[in-house]
Coordinates of C-alpha atoms in Angstrom, one line a residue:
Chain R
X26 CA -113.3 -43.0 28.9
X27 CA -110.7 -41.1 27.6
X28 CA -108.2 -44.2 26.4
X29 CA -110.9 -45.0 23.9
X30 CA -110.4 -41.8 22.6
X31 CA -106.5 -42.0 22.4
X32 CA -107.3 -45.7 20.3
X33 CA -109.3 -43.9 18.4
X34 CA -106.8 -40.8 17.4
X35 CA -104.4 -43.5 17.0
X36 CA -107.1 -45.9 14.7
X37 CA -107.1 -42.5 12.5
X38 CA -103.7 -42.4 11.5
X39 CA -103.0 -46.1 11.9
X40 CA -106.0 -48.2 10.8
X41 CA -104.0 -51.5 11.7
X42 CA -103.7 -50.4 15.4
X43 CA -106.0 -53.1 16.2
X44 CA -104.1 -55.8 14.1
X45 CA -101.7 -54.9 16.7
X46 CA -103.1 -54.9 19.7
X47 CA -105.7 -58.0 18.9
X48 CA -108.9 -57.6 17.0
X49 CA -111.0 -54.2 17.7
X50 CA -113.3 -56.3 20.0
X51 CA -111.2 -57.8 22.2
X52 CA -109.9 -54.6 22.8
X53 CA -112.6 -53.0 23.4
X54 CA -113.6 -55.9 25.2
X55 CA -110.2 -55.7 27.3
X56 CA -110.7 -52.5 28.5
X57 CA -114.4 -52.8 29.3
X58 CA -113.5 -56.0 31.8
X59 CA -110.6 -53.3 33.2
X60 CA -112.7 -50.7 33.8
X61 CA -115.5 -52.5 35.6
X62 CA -113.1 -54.5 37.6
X63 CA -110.2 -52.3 38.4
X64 CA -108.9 -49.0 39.6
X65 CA -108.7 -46.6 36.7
X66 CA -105.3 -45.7 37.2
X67 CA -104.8 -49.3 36.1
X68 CA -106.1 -48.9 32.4
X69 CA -103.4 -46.5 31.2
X70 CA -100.8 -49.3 32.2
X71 CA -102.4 -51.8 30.8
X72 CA -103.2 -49.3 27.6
X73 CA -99.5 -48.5 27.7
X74 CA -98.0 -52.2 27.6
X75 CA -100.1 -52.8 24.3
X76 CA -98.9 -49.7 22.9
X77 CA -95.1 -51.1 23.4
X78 CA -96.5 -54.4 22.3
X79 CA -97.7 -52.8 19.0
X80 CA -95.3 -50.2 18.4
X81 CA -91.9 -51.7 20.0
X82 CA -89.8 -52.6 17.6
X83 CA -91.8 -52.2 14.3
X84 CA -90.7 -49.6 11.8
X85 CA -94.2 -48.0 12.9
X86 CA -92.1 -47.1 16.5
X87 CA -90.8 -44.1 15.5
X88 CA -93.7 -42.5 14.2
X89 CA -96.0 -44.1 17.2
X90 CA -92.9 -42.6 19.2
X91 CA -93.1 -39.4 17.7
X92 CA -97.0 -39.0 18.2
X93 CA -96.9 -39.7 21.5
X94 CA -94.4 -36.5 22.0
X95 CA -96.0 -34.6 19.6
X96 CA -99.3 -34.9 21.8
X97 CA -97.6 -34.1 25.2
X98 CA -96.7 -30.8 23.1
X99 CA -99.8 -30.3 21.9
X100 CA -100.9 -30.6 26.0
X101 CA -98.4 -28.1 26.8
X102 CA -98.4 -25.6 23.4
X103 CA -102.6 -25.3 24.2
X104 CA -101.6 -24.7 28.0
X105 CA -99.6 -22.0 27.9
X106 CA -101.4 -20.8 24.8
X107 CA -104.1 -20.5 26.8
X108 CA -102.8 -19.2 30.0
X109 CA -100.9 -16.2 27.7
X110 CA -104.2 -15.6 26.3
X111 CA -105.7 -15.3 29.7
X112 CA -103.2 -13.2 31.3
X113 CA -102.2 -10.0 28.8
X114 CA -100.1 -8.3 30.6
X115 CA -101.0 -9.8 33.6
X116 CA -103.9 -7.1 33.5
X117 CA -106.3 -9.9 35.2
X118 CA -103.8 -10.2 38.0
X119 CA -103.2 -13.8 36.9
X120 CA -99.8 -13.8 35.3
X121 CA -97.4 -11.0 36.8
X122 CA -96.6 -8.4 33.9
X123 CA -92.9 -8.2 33.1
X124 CA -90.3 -11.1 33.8
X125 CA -93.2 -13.7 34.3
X126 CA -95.4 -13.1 31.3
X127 CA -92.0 -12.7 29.2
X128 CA -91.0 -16.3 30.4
X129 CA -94.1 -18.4 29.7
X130 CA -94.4 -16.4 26.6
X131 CA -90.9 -17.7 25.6
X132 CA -92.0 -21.2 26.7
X133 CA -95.1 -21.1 24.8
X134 CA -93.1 -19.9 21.8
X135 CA -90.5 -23.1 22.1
X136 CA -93.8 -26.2 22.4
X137 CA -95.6 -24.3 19.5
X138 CA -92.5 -24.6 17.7
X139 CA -92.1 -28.4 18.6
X140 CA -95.4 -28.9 17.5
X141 CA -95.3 -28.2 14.0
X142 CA -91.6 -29.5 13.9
X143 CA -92.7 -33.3 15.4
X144 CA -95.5 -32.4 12.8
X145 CA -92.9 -32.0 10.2
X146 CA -90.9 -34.3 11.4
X147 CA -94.0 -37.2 11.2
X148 CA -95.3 -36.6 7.9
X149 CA -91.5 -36.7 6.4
X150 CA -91.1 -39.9 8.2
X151 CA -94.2 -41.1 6.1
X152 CA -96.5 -40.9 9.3
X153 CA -99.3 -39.2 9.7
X154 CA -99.5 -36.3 13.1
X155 CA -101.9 -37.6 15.6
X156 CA -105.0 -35.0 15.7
X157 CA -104.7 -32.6 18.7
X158 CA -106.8 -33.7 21.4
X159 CA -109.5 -31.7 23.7
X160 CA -108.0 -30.5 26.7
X161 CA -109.4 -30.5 30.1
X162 CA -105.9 -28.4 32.1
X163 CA -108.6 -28.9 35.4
X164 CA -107.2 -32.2 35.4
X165 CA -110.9 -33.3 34.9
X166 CA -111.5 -35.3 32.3
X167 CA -113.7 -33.0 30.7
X168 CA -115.5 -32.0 33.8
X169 CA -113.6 -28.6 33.6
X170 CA -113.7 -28.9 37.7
X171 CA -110.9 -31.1 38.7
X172 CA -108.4 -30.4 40.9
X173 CA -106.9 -28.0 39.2
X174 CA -110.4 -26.0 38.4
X175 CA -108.3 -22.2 39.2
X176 CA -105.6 -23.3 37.4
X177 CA -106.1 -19.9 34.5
X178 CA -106.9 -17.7 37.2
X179 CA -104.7 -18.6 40.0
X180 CA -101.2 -17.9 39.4
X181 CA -100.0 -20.4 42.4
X182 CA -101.6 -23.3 40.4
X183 CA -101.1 -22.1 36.9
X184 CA -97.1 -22.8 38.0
X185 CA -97.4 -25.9 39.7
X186 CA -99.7 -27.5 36.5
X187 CA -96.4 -25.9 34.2
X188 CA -94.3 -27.5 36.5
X189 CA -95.8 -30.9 36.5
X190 CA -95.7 -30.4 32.8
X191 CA -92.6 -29.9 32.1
X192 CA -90.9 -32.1 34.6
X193 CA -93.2 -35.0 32.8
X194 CA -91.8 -33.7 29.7
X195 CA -88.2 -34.1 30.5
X196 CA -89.0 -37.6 32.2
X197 CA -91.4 -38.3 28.8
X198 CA -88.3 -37.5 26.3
X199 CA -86.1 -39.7 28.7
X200 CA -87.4 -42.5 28.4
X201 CA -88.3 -42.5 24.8
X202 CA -84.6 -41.9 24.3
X203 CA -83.1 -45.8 24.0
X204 CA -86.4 -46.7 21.9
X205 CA -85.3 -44.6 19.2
X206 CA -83.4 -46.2 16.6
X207 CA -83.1 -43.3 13.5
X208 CA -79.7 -41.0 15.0
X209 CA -81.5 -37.5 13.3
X210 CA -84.7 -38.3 15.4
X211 CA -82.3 -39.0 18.4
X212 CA -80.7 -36.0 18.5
X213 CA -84.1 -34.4 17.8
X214 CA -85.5 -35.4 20.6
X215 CA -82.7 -34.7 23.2
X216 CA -82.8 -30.9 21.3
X217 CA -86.2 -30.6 22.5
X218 CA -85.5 -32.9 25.7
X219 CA -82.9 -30.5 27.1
X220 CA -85.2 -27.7 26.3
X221 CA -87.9 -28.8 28.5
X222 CA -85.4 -29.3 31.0
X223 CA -84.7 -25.2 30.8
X224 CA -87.8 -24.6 31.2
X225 CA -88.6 -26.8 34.2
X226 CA -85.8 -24.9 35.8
X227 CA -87.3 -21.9 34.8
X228 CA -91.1 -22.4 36.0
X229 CA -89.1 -24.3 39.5
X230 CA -87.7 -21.4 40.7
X231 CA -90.2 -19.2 39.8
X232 CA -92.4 -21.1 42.0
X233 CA -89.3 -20.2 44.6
X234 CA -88.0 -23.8 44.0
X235 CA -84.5 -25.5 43.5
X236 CA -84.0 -25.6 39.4
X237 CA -83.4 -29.2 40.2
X238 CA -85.2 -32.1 41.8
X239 CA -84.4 -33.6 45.3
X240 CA -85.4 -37.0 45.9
X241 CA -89.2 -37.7 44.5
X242 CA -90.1 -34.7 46.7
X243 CA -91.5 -32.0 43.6
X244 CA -91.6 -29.1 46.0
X245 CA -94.0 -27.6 48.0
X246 CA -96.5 -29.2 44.7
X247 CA -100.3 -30.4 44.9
X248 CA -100.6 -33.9 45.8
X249 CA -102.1 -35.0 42.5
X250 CA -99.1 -34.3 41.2
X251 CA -96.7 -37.3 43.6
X252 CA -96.2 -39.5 40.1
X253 CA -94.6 -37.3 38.0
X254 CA -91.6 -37.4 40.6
X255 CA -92.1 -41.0 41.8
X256 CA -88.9 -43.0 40.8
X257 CA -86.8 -39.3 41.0
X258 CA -85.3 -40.6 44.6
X259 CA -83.1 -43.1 42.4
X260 CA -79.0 -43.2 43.6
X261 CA -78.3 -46.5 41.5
X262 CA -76.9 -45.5 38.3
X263 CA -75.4 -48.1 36.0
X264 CA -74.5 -50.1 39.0
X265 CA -73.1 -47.4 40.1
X266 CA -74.2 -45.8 43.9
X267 CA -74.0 -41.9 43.5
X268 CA -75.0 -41.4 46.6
X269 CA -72.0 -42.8 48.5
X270 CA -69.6 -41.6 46.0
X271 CA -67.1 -39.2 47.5
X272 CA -68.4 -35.5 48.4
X273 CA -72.3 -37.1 47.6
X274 CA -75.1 -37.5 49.6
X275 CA -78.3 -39.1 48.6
X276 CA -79.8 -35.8 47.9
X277 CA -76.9 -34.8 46.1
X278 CA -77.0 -37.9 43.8
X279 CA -80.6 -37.5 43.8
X280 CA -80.4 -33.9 41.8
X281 CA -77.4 -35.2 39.9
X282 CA -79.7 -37.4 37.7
X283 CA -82.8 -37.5 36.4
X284 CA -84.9 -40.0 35.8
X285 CA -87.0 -41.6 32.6
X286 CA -90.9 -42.6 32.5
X287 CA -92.2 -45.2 30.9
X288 CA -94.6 -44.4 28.0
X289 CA -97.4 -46.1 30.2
X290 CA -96.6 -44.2 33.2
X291 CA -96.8 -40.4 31.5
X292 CA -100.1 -41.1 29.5
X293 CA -101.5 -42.3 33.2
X294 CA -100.1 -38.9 34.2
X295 CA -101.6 -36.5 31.2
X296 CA -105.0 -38.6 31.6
X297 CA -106.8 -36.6 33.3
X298 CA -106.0 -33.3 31.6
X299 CA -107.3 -35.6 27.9
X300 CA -111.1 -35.2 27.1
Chain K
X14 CA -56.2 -29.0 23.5
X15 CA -55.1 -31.3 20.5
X16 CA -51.7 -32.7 20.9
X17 CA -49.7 -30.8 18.0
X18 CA -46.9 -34.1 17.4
X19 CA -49.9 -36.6 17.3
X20 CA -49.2 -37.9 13.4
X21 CA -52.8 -38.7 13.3
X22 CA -54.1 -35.2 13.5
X23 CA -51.0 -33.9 11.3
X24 CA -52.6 -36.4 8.2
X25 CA -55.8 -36.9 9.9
X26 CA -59.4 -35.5 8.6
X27 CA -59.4 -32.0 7.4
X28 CA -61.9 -30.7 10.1
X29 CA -59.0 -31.2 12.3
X30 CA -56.6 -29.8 11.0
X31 CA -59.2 -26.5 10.2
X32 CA -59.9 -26.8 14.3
X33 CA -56.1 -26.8 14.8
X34 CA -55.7 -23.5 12.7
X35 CA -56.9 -21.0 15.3
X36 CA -58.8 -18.1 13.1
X37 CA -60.1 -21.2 11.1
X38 CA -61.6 -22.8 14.5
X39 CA -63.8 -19.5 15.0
X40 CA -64.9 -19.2 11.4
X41 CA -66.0 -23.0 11.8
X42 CA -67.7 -22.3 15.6
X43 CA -69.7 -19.5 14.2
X44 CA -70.5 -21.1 11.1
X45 CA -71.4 -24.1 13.4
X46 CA -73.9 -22.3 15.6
X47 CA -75.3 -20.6 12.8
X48 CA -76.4 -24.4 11.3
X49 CA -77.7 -24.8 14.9
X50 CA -80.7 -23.2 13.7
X51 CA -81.6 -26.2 10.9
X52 CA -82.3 -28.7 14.1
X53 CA -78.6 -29.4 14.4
X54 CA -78.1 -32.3 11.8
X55 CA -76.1 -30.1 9.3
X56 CA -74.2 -29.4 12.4
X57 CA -73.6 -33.1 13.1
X58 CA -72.4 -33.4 9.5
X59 CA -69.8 -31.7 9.8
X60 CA -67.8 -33.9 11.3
X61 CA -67.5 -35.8 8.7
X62 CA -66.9 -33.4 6.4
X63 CA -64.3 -33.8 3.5
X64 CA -64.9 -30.8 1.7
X65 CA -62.4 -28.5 3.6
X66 CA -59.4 -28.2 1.8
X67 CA -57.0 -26.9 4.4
X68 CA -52.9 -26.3 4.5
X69 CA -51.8 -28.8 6.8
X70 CA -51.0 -27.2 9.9
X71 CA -47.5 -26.7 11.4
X72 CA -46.3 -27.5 14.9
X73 CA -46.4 -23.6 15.4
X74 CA -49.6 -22.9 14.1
X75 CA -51.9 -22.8 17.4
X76 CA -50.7 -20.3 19.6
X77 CA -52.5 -21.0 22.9
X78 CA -51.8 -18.7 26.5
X79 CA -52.8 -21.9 28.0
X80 CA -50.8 -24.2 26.3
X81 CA -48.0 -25.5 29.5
X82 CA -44.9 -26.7 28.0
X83 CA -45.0 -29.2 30.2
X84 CA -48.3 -31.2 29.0
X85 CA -46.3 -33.6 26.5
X86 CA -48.4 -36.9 27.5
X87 CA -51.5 -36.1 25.5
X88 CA -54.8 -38.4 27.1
X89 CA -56.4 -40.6 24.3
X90 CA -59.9 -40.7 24.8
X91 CA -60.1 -44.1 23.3
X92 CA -62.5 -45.2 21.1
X93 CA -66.4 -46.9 21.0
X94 CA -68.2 -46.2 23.9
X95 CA -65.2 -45.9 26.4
X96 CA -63.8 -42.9 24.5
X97 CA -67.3 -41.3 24.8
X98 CA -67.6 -41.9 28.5
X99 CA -64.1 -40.8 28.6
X100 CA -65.0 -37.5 27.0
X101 CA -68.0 -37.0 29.0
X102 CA -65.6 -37.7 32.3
X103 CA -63.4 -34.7 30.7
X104 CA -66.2 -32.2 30.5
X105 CA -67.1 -33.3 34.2
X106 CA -63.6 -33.2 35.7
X107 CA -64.2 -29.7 34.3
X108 CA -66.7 -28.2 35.3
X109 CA -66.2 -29.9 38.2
X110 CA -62.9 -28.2 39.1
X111 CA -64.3 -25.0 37.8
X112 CA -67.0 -24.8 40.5
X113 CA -65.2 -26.7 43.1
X114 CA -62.5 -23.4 42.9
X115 CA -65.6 -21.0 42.6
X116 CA -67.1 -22.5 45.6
X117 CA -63.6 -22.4 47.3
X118 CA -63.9 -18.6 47.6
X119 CA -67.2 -17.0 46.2
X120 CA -66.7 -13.8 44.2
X121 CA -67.6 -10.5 46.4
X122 CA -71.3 -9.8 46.5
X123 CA -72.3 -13.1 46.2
X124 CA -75.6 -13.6 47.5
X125 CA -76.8 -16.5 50.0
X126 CA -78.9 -17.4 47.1
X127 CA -75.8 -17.5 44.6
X128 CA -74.0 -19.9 46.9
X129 CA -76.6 -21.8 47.6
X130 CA -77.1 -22.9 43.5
X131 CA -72.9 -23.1 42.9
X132 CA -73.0 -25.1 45.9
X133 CA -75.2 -27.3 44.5
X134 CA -74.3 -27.3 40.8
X135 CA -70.4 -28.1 42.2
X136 CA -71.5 -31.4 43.9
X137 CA -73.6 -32.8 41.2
X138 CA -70.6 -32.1 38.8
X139 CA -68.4 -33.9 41.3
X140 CA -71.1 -36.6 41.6
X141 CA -71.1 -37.0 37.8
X142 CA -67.0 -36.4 37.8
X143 CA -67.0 -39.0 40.0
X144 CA -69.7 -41.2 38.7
X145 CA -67.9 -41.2 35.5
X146 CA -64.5 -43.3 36.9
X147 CA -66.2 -45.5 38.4
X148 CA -68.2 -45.9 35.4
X149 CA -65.3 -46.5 33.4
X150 CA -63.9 -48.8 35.8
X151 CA -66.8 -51.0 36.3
X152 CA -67.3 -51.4 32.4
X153 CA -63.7 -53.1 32.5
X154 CA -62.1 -50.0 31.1
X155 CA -59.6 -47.4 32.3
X156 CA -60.9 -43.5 33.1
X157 CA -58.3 -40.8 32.0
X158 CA -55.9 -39.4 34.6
X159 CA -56.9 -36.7 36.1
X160 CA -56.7 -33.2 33.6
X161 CA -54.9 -30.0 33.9
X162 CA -56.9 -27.4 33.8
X163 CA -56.3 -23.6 33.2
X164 CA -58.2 -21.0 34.7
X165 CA -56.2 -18.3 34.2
X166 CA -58.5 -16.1 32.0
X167 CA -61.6 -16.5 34.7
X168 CA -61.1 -13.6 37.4
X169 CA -62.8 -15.9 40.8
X170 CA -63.4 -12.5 42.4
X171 CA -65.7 -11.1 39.9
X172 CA -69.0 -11.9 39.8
X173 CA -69.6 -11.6 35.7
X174 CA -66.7 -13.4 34.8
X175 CA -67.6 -16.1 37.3
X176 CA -71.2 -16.5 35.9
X177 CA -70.1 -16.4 32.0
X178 CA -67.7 -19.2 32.3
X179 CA -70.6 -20.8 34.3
X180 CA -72.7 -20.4 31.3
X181 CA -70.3 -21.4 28.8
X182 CA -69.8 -24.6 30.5
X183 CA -73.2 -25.9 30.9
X184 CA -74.6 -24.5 27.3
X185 CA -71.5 -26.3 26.0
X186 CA -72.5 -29.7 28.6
X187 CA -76.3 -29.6 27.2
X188 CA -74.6 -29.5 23.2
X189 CA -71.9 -31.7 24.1
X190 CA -74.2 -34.3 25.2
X191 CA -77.0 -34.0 23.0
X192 CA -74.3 -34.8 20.2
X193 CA -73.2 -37.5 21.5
X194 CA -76.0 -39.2 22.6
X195 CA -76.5 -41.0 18.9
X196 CA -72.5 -41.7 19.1
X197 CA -73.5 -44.4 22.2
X198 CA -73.9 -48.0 21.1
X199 CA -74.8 -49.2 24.5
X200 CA -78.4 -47.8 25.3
X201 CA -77.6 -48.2 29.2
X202 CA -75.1 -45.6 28.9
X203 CA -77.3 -43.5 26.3
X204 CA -79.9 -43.3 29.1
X205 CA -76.9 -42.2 31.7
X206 CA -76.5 -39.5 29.3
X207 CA -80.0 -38.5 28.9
X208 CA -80.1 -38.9 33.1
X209 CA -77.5 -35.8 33.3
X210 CA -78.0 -33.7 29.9
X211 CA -81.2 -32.4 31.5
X212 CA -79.3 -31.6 34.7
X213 CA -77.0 -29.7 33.0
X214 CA -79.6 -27.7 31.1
X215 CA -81.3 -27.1 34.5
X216 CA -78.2 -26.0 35.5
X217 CA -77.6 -23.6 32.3
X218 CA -81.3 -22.2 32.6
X219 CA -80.6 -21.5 36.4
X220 CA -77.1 -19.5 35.9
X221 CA -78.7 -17.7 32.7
X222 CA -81.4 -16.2 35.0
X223 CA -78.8 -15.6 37.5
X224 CA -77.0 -13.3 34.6
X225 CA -80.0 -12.2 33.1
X226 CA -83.7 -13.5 34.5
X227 CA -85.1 -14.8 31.1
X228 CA -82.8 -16.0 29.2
X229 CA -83.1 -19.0 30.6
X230 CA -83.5 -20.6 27.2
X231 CA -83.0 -17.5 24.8
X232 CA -82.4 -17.7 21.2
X233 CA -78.6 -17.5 21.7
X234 CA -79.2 -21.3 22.1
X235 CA -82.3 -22.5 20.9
X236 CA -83.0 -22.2 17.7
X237 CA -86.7 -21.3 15.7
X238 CA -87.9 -25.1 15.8
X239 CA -87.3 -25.2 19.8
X240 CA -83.9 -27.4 19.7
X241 CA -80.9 -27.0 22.3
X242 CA -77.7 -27.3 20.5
X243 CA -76.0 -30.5 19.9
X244 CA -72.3 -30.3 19.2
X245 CA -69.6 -33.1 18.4
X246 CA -67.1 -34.3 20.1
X247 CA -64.3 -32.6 18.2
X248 CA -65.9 -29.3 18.1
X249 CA -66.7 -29.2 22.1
X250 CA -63.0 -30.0 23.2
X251 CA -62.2 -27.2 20.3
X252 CA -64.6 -25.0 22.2
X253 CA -63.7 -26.1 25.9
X254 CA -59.9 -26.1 25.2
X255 CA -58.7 -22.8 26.2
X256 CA -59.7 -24.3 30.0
X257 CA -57.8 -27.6 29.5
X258 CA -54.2 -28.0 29.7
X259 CA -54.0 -31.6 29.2
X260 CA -53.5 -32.5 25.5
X261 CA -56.8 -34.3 24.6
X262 CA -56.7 -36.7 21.6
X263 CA -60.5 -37.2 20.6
X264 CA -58.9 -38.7 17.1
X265 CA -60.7 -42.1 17.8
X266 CA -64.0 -41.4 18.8
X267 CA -66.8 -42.2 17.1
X268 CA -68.2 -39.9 14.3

């Protein structure tokens, strides 16, 4: 199971992870009872609440903050990486040549470069960078047959796996965004957050998509994909109903705002795509 | 713009008074966006900067074709976290009476497509415009009146203009509110601005593609370690304020 692996990566660069969470047993111990007992899409929760529990407020939050971003870019530098690796010059007839192989390049270019800047920005907040993990982009644990098994040789799926991506990544930066208590990390991360959000509206519309998202509905995407836009069909904002404002709709205030994920909810959402 | 017989800005900080001095204001922009490219904190230092020494500036000094005689009531932004929400409520009453005036009669050629995505970027800057006063009301505070806006250097019938003030209004959005995000005390309304930021950059990537397919998120705006531009308050209404008639005093907010 791949959360042992994540407590692992994590035991690596913080040796006290346990003292955090409880002792190493009971942890383990924890997540053994879970995983006999209930659905595996429970276990990320439950790993996610004990992450906030250990990291939270603790000077350690930034950095555990900043690891968990710098893995979702690892997940996405290695993806496109990968699929630009796969494609040259589209001569496999899996990325189009021209304005589609120049965009992912350009987006493989920007999470390389947040890579080794969360990197940099880690280790000069006295942290150490969480190891890159193995990659499964299937969405197959390490099966390398899930459901996204064409996903480097179909171009269809390739864009809806970048989409998924990136939308997670704006949603991921979101709601990391009030936990962060250092202003130069702050505006950090919104640099990079707003970035994402160029490139979702890229990779949308070259999937023949609106650049923005209308209700939880991601567009003509793979079902497996439903909970990276659950929670998008929010109107209430601040107490505040955008959807009855005047000239609004609720698709209107829908695509007007979008919406944060919990740390819990994203690493649910990566899971499968972590060996 | 800044209001020329506010006393504050005539003894206030020296970057305003450098801002007020028109060739000044470019020389600072462009060294601004250059800094862009050392993740934007240098940037953010510059507003407080003390290092300028600048000629204090004279009621003549900013010579603006969209300065209207008659804007003598200059809107005070306030201060804390009202004046913030105050500014972001500026940048959305304009963009949203930029689009609302583009959608009003779309330049010639435009395609079904093209109306379809100005159509769309107008109402969710009218839902943010819109969002934003009531915002401001709920929280116990009062929104500012509604601006004046000048669009007299945008030509509504042609196509490039049309699209380049597009683009210079949502680039400027993303910076303005990546900027001010760490300026927010409150976290509810931090998240708010987190909610629209990456609306706005959807929005910038879409009407870059329009203009150019590509550039989406080109190195005219992200820099070598992959970050958007963040901007300050003081230096966005510098940038935004050949479009605004209304005498904006940002003076108070926070820096």
């Amino acid at each position: 199971m791949n959360i042992y692996k994540i407590l692992t990566e994590i035991e690596k660069t913080d040796p006290e992870v346990y003292d955090k969470l409880g002792s190493r047993r009971e942890v383990f111990k924890h997540f053994a009872g879970f995983g006999k007992k209930l659905a595996v899409a429970a276990v990320p929760l439950a790993f996610g609440s004990m992450f906030k529990k250990a990291y939270g407020q603790t000077s350690g939050g930034l950095i555990g903050i900043l690891n968990y971003a710098l893995t979702l870019e690892y997940l996405e530098a290695e993806f496109y990486t990968m699929a630009v690796a796969k494609a040259p010059g589209g001569s496999a007839g899996f990325i189009p040549s021209g304005e589609p192989i120049g965009a992912i390049t350009t987006i493989r270019d920007h999470e390389n470069a947040h890579v080794n800047f969360l990197k940099s920005a880690i280790t000069a907040a006295g942290g150490t960078p969480a190891a890159k993990p193995t990659f499964d982009f299937s969405a197959g644990n390490g099966s390398n047959n899930g459901p996204f098994a064409d996903v480097f040789t179909n171009y269809q799926t390739f864009l809806a796996v970048a989409q998924a991506f990136e939308d997670t990544g704006v949603r991921a930066y979101k709601g990391q965004a009030d936990k962060i208590t250092d202003n130069a990390v702050l505006t950090a991360a919104l640099q990079i957050h707003s970035v994402e959000a160029r490139h979702a509206a890229h990779i949308r519309r070259m999937r023949g998509q609106k650049g923005w998202i209308t209700g939880k509905d991601g567009g003509n995407m793979p079902a497996a994909t439903q909970a990276v836009y659950n929670g998008e069909e929010n109107t209430n904002q601040a107490g505040v109903n955008v959807a009855t404002l005047p000239g609004s709709s609720v698709n209107i205030g829908t695509e007007a705002f979008d919406e944060p994920l919990d740390m819990n909810v994203v690493l649910a959402i990566v899971d499968p795509f972590i060996v | 713009m800044f209001n020329k017989k506010n006393p504050d800005l005539e003894t206030g900080s020296s970057l305003i008074t450098a801002l007020q001095r028109p060739l000044e204001r470019r020389l600072f922009l462009k060294y601004a966006g250059a800094t862009a490219a050392f993740t934007g904190l240098i940037l953010s230092g510059c507003s407080n900067d003390d290092d300028d020494t600048t000629k204090p500036p004279t009621n003549n000094e900013v010579v603006d074709p969209a300065n209207n005689p008659n804007a003598t009531d200059a809107v005070n932004l306030g201060t804390g976290d009202v004046g913030i929400l105050n500014y972001a409520y500026a940048l959305e009453q304009l963009e949203a009476a930029f689009y609302t005036r583009v959608v009003a009669g779309f330049y010639s050629g435009a395609s079904t497509a093209e109306q379809q995505i100005l159509t769309d970027i107008r109402d969710h800057e009218v839902a943010h415009r819109n969002f934003f006063k009531d915002a401001l009301t709920a929280a116990g505070a009062t929104p500012i009146p509604e601006l004046k806006v000048n669009f007299t250097s945008i030509n509504f019938s042609d196509r490039g203009s049309v699209l380049a003030t597009a683009k210079a209004f949502e680039d400027l959005g993303v910076a303005a509110y990546n900027g001010a995000g760490k300026l927010l005390q409150n976290k509810a309304y931090l998240l708010i601005a987190g909610k629209i930021v990456s609306v706005e950059a959807r929005h910038a990537a879409v009407i870059r593609d329009l203009i150019n397919n590509g550039s989406f998120a080109d190195n005219s705006v992200i820099d070598a370690n992959g970050l958007d531009r963040a901007m300050m308050p003081l230096d966005v209404i510098s940038a935004a304020d050949k479009y605004i008639t209304t005498n904006i005093n940002a003076n108070n907010l926070p820096k």
